[in-house]
Each structure stands twice: as C-alpha cells, then as structure tokens.
XYZ file of C-alpha atoms in Angstrom:
392
model
C -24.791 -13.433 9.438
C -22.746 -13.045 6.228
C -23.865 -11.338 3.035
C -21.147 -12.995 0.960
C -18.924 -16.029 1.452
C -15.862 -16.888 -0.657
C -14.744 -20.520 -0.862
C -11.219 -21.045 -2.154
C -9.484 -24.176 -3.368
C -7.191 -26.397 -1.317
C -3.690 -25.207 -0.506
C -1.345 -28.134 -1.195
C 2.365 -28.562 -0.552
C 5.078 -28.204 -3.205
C 4.595 -31.852 -4.295
C 0.870 -31.293 -4.791
C -0.069 -33.414 -1.751
C -2.953 -32.563 0.511
C -1.717 -31.377 3.907
C -1.967 -34.012 6.600
C -0.540 -34.128 10.117
C -0.510 -37.935 10.162
C 1.374 -38.143 6.843
C 3.691 -35.278 7.706
C 2.806 -33.352 4.552
C 1.747 -30.161 6.294
C 3.332 -26.717 5.875
C 3.974 -24.462 8.846
C 2.794 -20.993 7.718
C 4.413 -19.296 10.714
C 7.834 -20.650 9.745
C 7.340 -19.497 6.142
C 6.245 -16.050 7.310
C 9.361 -15.730 9.456
C 11.567 -16.881 6.578
C 10.063 -14.875 3.691
C 7.831 -12.234 5.269
C 4.076 -12.177 5.758
C 3.508 -9.863 2.799
C 5.239 -12.263 0.424
C 3.184 -15.192 1.752
C -0.081 -13.246 1.509
C 0.636 -12.066 -2.035
C 1.588 -15.597 -3.123
C -1.700 -17.046 -1.895
C -3.739 -14.235 -3.473
C -1.958 -14.491 -6.824
C -2.621 -18.238 -7.028
C -6.250 -18.165 -5.880
C -7.764 -18.832 -9.310
C -11.243 -20.381 -8.965
C -11.324 -24.132 -9.472
C -7.562 -24.598 -9.210
C -5.758 -25.918 -6.135
C -2.907 -23.771 -4.823
C 0.472 -25.526 -4.969
C 2.486 -23.621 -2.371
C 6.256 -23.706 -2.825
C 9.136 -21.732 -1.375
C 10.273 -20.742 -4.875
C 6.970 -18.980 -5.547
C 7.043 -17.157 -2.200
C 10.652 -16.157 -2.863
C 9.669 -14.487 -6.139
C 7.114 -12.314 -4.361
C 9.600 -11.482 -1.627
C 11.676 -10.071 -4.485
C 8.623 -7.986 -5.413
C 8.470 -6.597 -1.876
C 12.186 -5.782 -2.083
C 11.594 -4.024 -5.406
C 8.959 -1.782 -3.850
C 11.153 -1.004 -0.846
C 14.169 -0.183 -3.003
C 12.092 2.043 -5.281
C 10.860 3.970 -2.246
C 14.394 4.252 -0.874
C 15.591 5.637 -4.203
C 12.819 8.239 -4.217
C 13.450 9.445 -0.668
C 17.239 9.480 -1.046
C 16.966 11.618 -4.169
C 14.447 13.864 -2.451
C 17.034 14.558 0.266
C 19.500 15.646 -2.433
C 16.831 17.785 -4.066
C 15.972 19.527 -0.784
C 19.657 20.101 -0.023
C 20.097 21.846 -3.374
C 17.305 24.274 -2.545
C 14.282 22.331 -3.762
C 10.875 22.071 -2.122
C 10.191 19.976 0.964
C 8.376 16.644 1.121
C 5.315 18.395 2.578
C 5.164 20.779 -0.381
C 5.582 18.013 -2.940
C 3.555 15.152 -1.490
C 0.827 16.464 0.827
C -2.665 14.967 0.392
C -3.860 18.244 -1.131
C -1.056 18.135 -3.695
C -1.539 14.441 -4.531
C -5.235 14.828 -5.233
C -4.523 17.563 -7.806
C -2.188 15.456 -9.953
C -1.150 15.247 -12.731
C 0.717 18.554 -12.802
C 1.661 20.409 -15.974
C 4.658 22.496 -17.011
C 3.902 25.552 -19.142
C 0.327 24.375 -19.436
C 1.149 20.888 -20.724
C 1.377 17.590 -18.843
C 4.445 15.607 -19.912
C 3.817 12.564 -22.100
C 5.203 10.110 -19.535
C 3.027 11.631 -16.778
C -0.075 11.355 -18.936
C 0.942 7.734 -19.564
C 1.518 6.692 -15.939
C -1.766 8.195 -14.727
C -3.580 6.556 -17.622
C -1.987 3.212 -16.751
C -2.855 3.780 -13.073
C -6.477 4.548 -13.939
C -6.699 1.394 -16.044
C -5.097 -0.771 -13.357
C -7.367 0.724 -10.681
C -10.484 -0.059 -12.712
C -9.307 -3.640 -13.284
C -8.425 -4.213 -9.624
C -11.739 -2.810 -8.376
C -13.687 -4.985 -10.795
C -11.653 -8.097 -9.959
C -12.035 -7.637 -6.201
C -15.762 -7.003 -6.527
C -16.133 -10.337 -8.304
C -13.698 -12.243 -6.037
C -11.028 -12.694 -8.727
C -8.237 -12.109 -6.235
C -5.581 -13.686 -8.452
C -6.428 -11.324 -11.302
C -6.304 -8.254 -9.043
C -2.935 -9.355 -7.648
C -1.452 -9.808 -11.119
C -2.688 -6.412 -12.318
C -1.172 -4.521 -9.393
C 2.024 -6.580 -9.649
C 2.620 -5.699 -13.300
C 1.689 -2.064 -12.756
C 3.960 -1.546 -9.738
C 6.965 -3.553 -10.958
C 6.721 -2.934 -14.682
C 5.045 0.402 -15.339
C 6.021 2.294 -12.194
C 9.419 0.920 -11.155
C 11.009 -0.308 -14.394
C 9.733 2.403 -16.694
C 8.312 5.475 -14.990
C 10.988 6.029 -12.349
C 13.765 5.389 -14.867
C 12.103 7.709 -17.372
C 11.747 10.712 -15.043
C 15.124 10.487 -13.275
C 16.649 13.475 -15.147
C 13.569 15.642 -14.496
C 13.804 15.078 -10.733
C 17.092 16.992 -10.661
C 16.393 19.354 -13.545
C 17.791 22.876 -13.369
C 14.333 23.972 -14.498
C 12.603 24.179 -11.100
C 9.115 24.185 -12.585
C 9.850 20.958 -14.432
C 11.465 19.339 -11.386
C 8.621 20.347 -9.074
C 5.975 18.934 -11.412
C 7.970 15.690 -11.797
C 8.253 15.215 -8.023
C 4.576 15.957 -7.404
C 3.439 13.535 -10.096
C 5.853 10.867 -8.861
C 4.566 11.039 -5.275
C 0.921 11.120 -6.374
C 1.327 7.986 -8.500
C 3.396 6.258 -5.797
C 0.881 6.891 -3.023
C -2.044 5.694 -5.146
C -0.100 2.563 -6.063
C 0.544 1.872 -2.361
C -3.187 2.017 -1.592
C -3.900 -0.235 -4.568
C -1.369 -2.775 -3.301
C -2.373 -2.579 0.372
C -4.910 -5.464 0.499
C -2.207 -7.810 -0.798
C 0.860 -6.483 1.046
C -0.452 -4.659 4.123
C 2.768 -4.319 6.137
C 5.182 -2.763 3.653
C 2.482 -0.450 2.286
C 1.557 0.702 5.800
C 5.195 1.494 6.579
C 5.804 3.429 3.360
C 2.462 5.246 3.506
C 3.375 6.713 6.893
C 6.597 8.122 5.396
C 4.436 10.394 3.243
C 2.555 13.440 4.597
C -1.004 12.497 5.610
C -4.050 14.353 6.847
C -4.156 15.245 10.523
C -5.474 12.327 12.512
C -4.853 9.757 9.768
C -4.073 6.471 11.506
C -3.656 3.812 8.847
C -3.599 3.256 5.116
C -6.264 0.605 5.770
C -8.652 3.365 6.848
C -7.890 5.586 3.863
C -10.045 5.490 0.744
C -9.277 2.709 -1.719
C -8.323 4.107 -5.154
C -11.260 4.691 -7.472
C -11.085 4.608 -11.274
C -10.602 7.990 -12.955
C -11.945 7.472 -16.462
C -10.966 11.022 -17.396
C -7.292 10.099 -16.939
C -7.383 7.346 -19.559
C -5.195 8.580 -22.409
C -5.055 6.054 -25.251
C -2.799 8.287 -27.356
C -0.190 8.581 -24.598
C -0.264 4.839 -23.962
C 0.163 4.089 -27.651
C 3.056 6.519 -28.010
C 4.913 5.283 -24.916
C 4.355 1.674 -26.027
C 6.074 2.539 -29.321
C 9.051 4.120 -27.532
C 9.284 1.172 -25.130
C 9.324 -1.194 -28.102
C 12.232 0.713 -29.665
C 14.200 0.761 -26.400
C 13.558 -2.936 -25.770
C 14.541 -3.791 -29.352
C 17.845 -1.938 -28.925
C 18.550 -3.703 -25.631
C 17.778 -7.095 -27.146
C 20.006 -6.416 -30.139
C 22.905 -5.557 -27.850
C 22.357 -8.728 -25.837
C 22.185 -10.955 -28.915
C 25.312 -9.372 -30.377
C 27.052 -9.916 -27.019
C 28.082 -6.283 -26.877
C 29.397 -4.599 -23.751
C 26.315 -3.130 -22.089
C 28.327 -0.109 -20.937
C 29.519 0.795 -24.432
C 27.344 3.324 -26.204
C 26.676 2.537 -29.844
C 25.029 4.410 -32.717
C 21.754 3.060 -34.095
C 19.852 3.659 -37.316
C 16.071 3.811 -37.311
C 13.700 3.566 -40.266
C 10.284 4.833 -39.101
C 7.221 3.528 -40.916
C 5.475 6.907 -40.845
C 6.081 10.608 -40.084
C 4.115 10.153 -36.839
C 6.572 7.505 -35.641
C 9.531 9.727 -36.525
C 7.973 12.667 -34.696
C 7.385 10.555 -31.564
C 11.010 9.397 -31.598
C 12.352 12.921 -32.141
C 10.335 14.228 -29.182
C 11.832 11.592 -26.844
C 15.224 11.090 -28.453
C 17.286 11.822 -25.311
C 15.244 9.341 -23.282
C 15.565 6.616 -25.909
C 19.340 7.033 -26.106
C 19.692 7.073 -22.309
C 17.519 4.021 -21.603
C 18.859 2.018 -24.567
C 22.445 3.211 -23.940
C 22.901 4.528 -27.477
C 25.299 7.273 -28.534
C 22.984 8.427 -31.324
C 19.886 7.536 -33.291
C 19.887 8.553 -36.949
C 16.974 8.198 -39.336
C 17.573 6.170 -42.476
C 15.700 4.332 -45.181
C 15.688 0.534 -45.440
C 16.847 -1.927 -46.494
C 19.779 -2.186 -44.104
C 22.733 -4.456 -44.801
C 22.161 -7.477 -42.577
C 25.755 -8.645 -43.016
C 27.047 -5.585 -41.181
C 24.853 -5.649 -38.121
C 21.587 -6.788 -36.588
C 18.087 -5.593 -37.381
C 14.763 -5.583 -35.582
C 11.584 -5.045 -37.605
C 8.062 -4.218 -36.490
C 5.092 -2.677 -38.246
C 6.228 0.744 -36.977
C 9.997 0.735 -37.477
C 13.195 -1.051 -38.404
C 16.138 -0.673 -36.035
C 19.692 -1.395 -37.153
C 22.838 -1.566 -34.999
C 26.012 -2.011 -36.989
C 28.735 -4.133 -35.501
C 30.078 -6.609 -38.040
C 32.747 -8.014 -35.744
C 30.277 -8.849 -33.015
C 27.706 -10.426 -35.265
C 27.270 -14.184 -35.488
C 25.717 -14.581 -38.964
C 24.797 -18.309 -38.628
C 23.113 -17.595 -35.302
C 21.191 -14.662 -36.779
C 20.062 -16.834 -39.717
C 18.845 -19.483 -37.278
C 16.985 -16.842 -35.259
C 15.337 -15.399 -38.364
C 14.206 -18.866 -39.493
C 12.543 -19.427 -36.134
C 10.934 -16.006 -36.365
C 9.635 -16.831 -39.867
C 8.197 -20.101 -38.585
C 6.467 -18.342 -35.699
C 5.000 -15.634 -37.952
C 3.851 -18.250 -40.486
C 1.968 -20.211 -37.805
C 0.470 -17.031 -36.360
C -0.637 -15.842 -39.805
C -2.121 -19.207 -40.744
C -4.042 -19.378 -37.469
C -5.571 -15.933 -37.992
C -6.405 -16.684 -41.632
C -8.243 -19.855 -40.636
C -10.236 -17.979 -38.059
C -11.203 -15.268 -40.531
C -12.238 -17.914 -43.084
C -14.544 -19.466 -40.497
C -17.987 -18.160 -41.463
C -19.448 -19.169 -38.094
C -16.902 -16.970 -36.332
C -17.550 -14.066 -38.721
C -21.316 -14.275 -38.263
C -21.179 -14.377 -34.462
C -18.186 -12.180 -33.550
C -18.711 -8.423 -33.065
C -17.610 -6.308 -36.007
C -14.779 -4.619 -34.087
C -13.318 -8.027 -33.170
C -13.292 -9.135 -36.829
C -11.759 -5.844 -37.991
C -9.135 -6.020 -35.241
C -8.195 -9.543 -36.315
C -7.942 -8.426 -39.951
C -5.647 -5.549 -38.952
C -3.437 -7.853 -36.883
C -3.237 -10.329 -39.780
C -2.084 -7.588 -42.156
C 0.582 -6.494 -39.664
C 1.871 -10.064 -39.237
C 2.026 -10.544 -43.010
C 4.046 -7.326 -43.354
C 6.437 -8.473 -40.601
C 6.770 -11.872 -42.339
C 7.815 -10.243 -45.601
C 10.402 -8.056 -43.856
C 11.937 -10.995 -42.010
C 11.919 -13.086 -45.183
C 13.740 -10.302 -47.049
C 16.418 -9.996 -44.334
C 16.918 -13.766 -44.242
C 17.448 -13.899 -48.016
C 19.944 -11.058 -47.783
C 21.934 -12.818 -45.059
C 21.922 -16.188 -46.814
C 23.528 -14.596 -49.864
C-alpha cells in the first residue's frame, strides 16, 4: 500500500542505551514534549536523523532547539511590535504590506533598484529552498533541518532583521514600504519552509499574517519552490564581505576586552577598489552593526603595538587601543594562527601535487583549490609580518 518507506535508526537515551522497559532505560516522549514543547522535540529528532547513525536523545539537545523556537517567536514579536509603531505614525496597514498578492510580488524596489540586502536575503532564501526540497525528496531530513535552521536563525534573524531596522522606520515612505513588504515576504516563505519541522509555532505565526479567503492551515498551503531567477551571486559575495568586516570588528573588540557599548574608530585597508566601494556603499550599516564611531581608509602596514589587526585576502582592519591590548596574548594568538595557516597550506599543496587527484578531479575543482591555496599563502605572509612587528 506504500510507494515509499523510510527506515530510521534507533533512538537511544542520553547514555546511548537502547530503550527498555525492563531495564528502565526508556524515555517518556510525552513528558519531554510537555517540558520543552513538541516543536523542539520534533526538530531535534529530524536534525539528528542522519542515515546509519543512531539518535542519542538528550535534554540538552532538545533545549537548544527550544531556544530556536524562542528565537523565531521573538523575531516575529519584534516585527509585529514595530509594525504597530509604523501604523501609528501613519504607515500602511498589515494587509497592505503583507497580503498574499503583495508577498508573491517580492522583492520590491525603490527608485527602480532592489536594495543589496533584499537581493541577498531572497537569494539566500532561494538557495535554502532548493536545498531543503532536494534533501526532503531524498529523505535527508537532518540536512533539510540544518539548512532551514541556519537560514532562519543566521541569515534572517541575526543579519537581515538587524540590517533593515533603520529602513523600517525611515522617513522616506517609499523605502520603508519596500522594506516592510520584503521583510514579510521573506518571513512568510521561511515559515512555510520550516513548517514540516516545527508545525505548531509556524501555524500560529502564519495565521497572524493576511491569508487568502478560505485558507485554513499553513499545512495546506503550497510548500516553497526554488526560484532560480532570485539567485544573486554578486549580492551574496558582497554581503559576505561586509559580514566578514563586521564580525572582524566585533571579534577585535572582544579580544581587546573593550566595552561593547563604547564606539571606537577603525581603520580599514581594502585590497581593491571594489572592496572599498562596497564598504563605502554600506558604511552606516557597518558602523552601526560593529558599533564603530568611524571607518577610515588607510594603507598598511598598521602598527601592531598600538592596536589589534585582522587580515583577510580582501582587507586589513585595525582598531587602535594601546592600553587595552595584551601584546603577549596577541603574539600567542598570531602564532596559533600561523600554525593553522601552515597546516592548511601544506594540506592543499599535497593535494595539488597528487597527480591522481589532478587527473580525476574536474578542472573547476582544481582551479578552486589553487585559488584557495594562493589566498592562504597571502594570509600567512600577512600574519607572519604582523607577528615579527609585534615581537620587535
């Protein structure tokens, strides 16, 4: 009677023991559902359902996915609370910003151009949707769960919402309207993508959005389909660069044990005019998300004794704070970084010297490995130079 049957591995207790009533090693799923929520339990099981591997079910793992459910709920609460403020100030209603007809027309442009971050989120959504559809079709439930987890928590909540906050309350109504419409379109699609794994919270939030007349459940709505035309490699590459700069600034502050509330100036040495242009176009966002007072462009080398530096193939970032800097600790960190880069470089060199690998691997794989090797070698030289400067 069944066209397809999926057999999963054993679900064992936290100690890895097989569940047995006589041995008292069983787990009561009802009790866990009441304690952590059914969505958290369901997502935990799906995320661990890798073929050929038994599922070791522990409360710690379920707790982490309950935190994921809380993240989604809090993100939705933030959106709706800010929408109330927007409506009160004379903005459009929820129906005008998030109706099914509006959502299907996203992404929306301002003055004929879709914002970089909107192009990025819909490109990331299209990629995640394609991956989830493929994984579900081939019964890789754990892979689908991980993809939607990282998209919803990382891309949507941690980056996209934080990025567009100023636009949601912009005095420029056209810009604000487009931001709200794109936000709701991405949010609703993400809910449908997440629904098979967390059916209860997604059902509740989906009904808070305008739906077609007669719509009864998110489970009966269409599952998201990949939109290849939304894939925007250029936008993803540019946002990845900006994220790397912001993350580098945050990490520098943490390592220097600086007050996270204090805004500091930073100096940036871009590796190319394209990098500088990308930074200039998103300068306000970088300063806001990295909590910097300014970002000035400069040429390396920077004086490592007067601050901390982060180097990548695309930029060098310098935050000056001599009093806060622990030079011995920075030297130790740089030595570890040199060791890591040396091992990585040696590994890639060995692989490229392997004639069997070169003869069998596709050309684009070999070229990609050669490019990565060159980048690692450049990073190694930069780190080595900074270490020598500090040790003097």
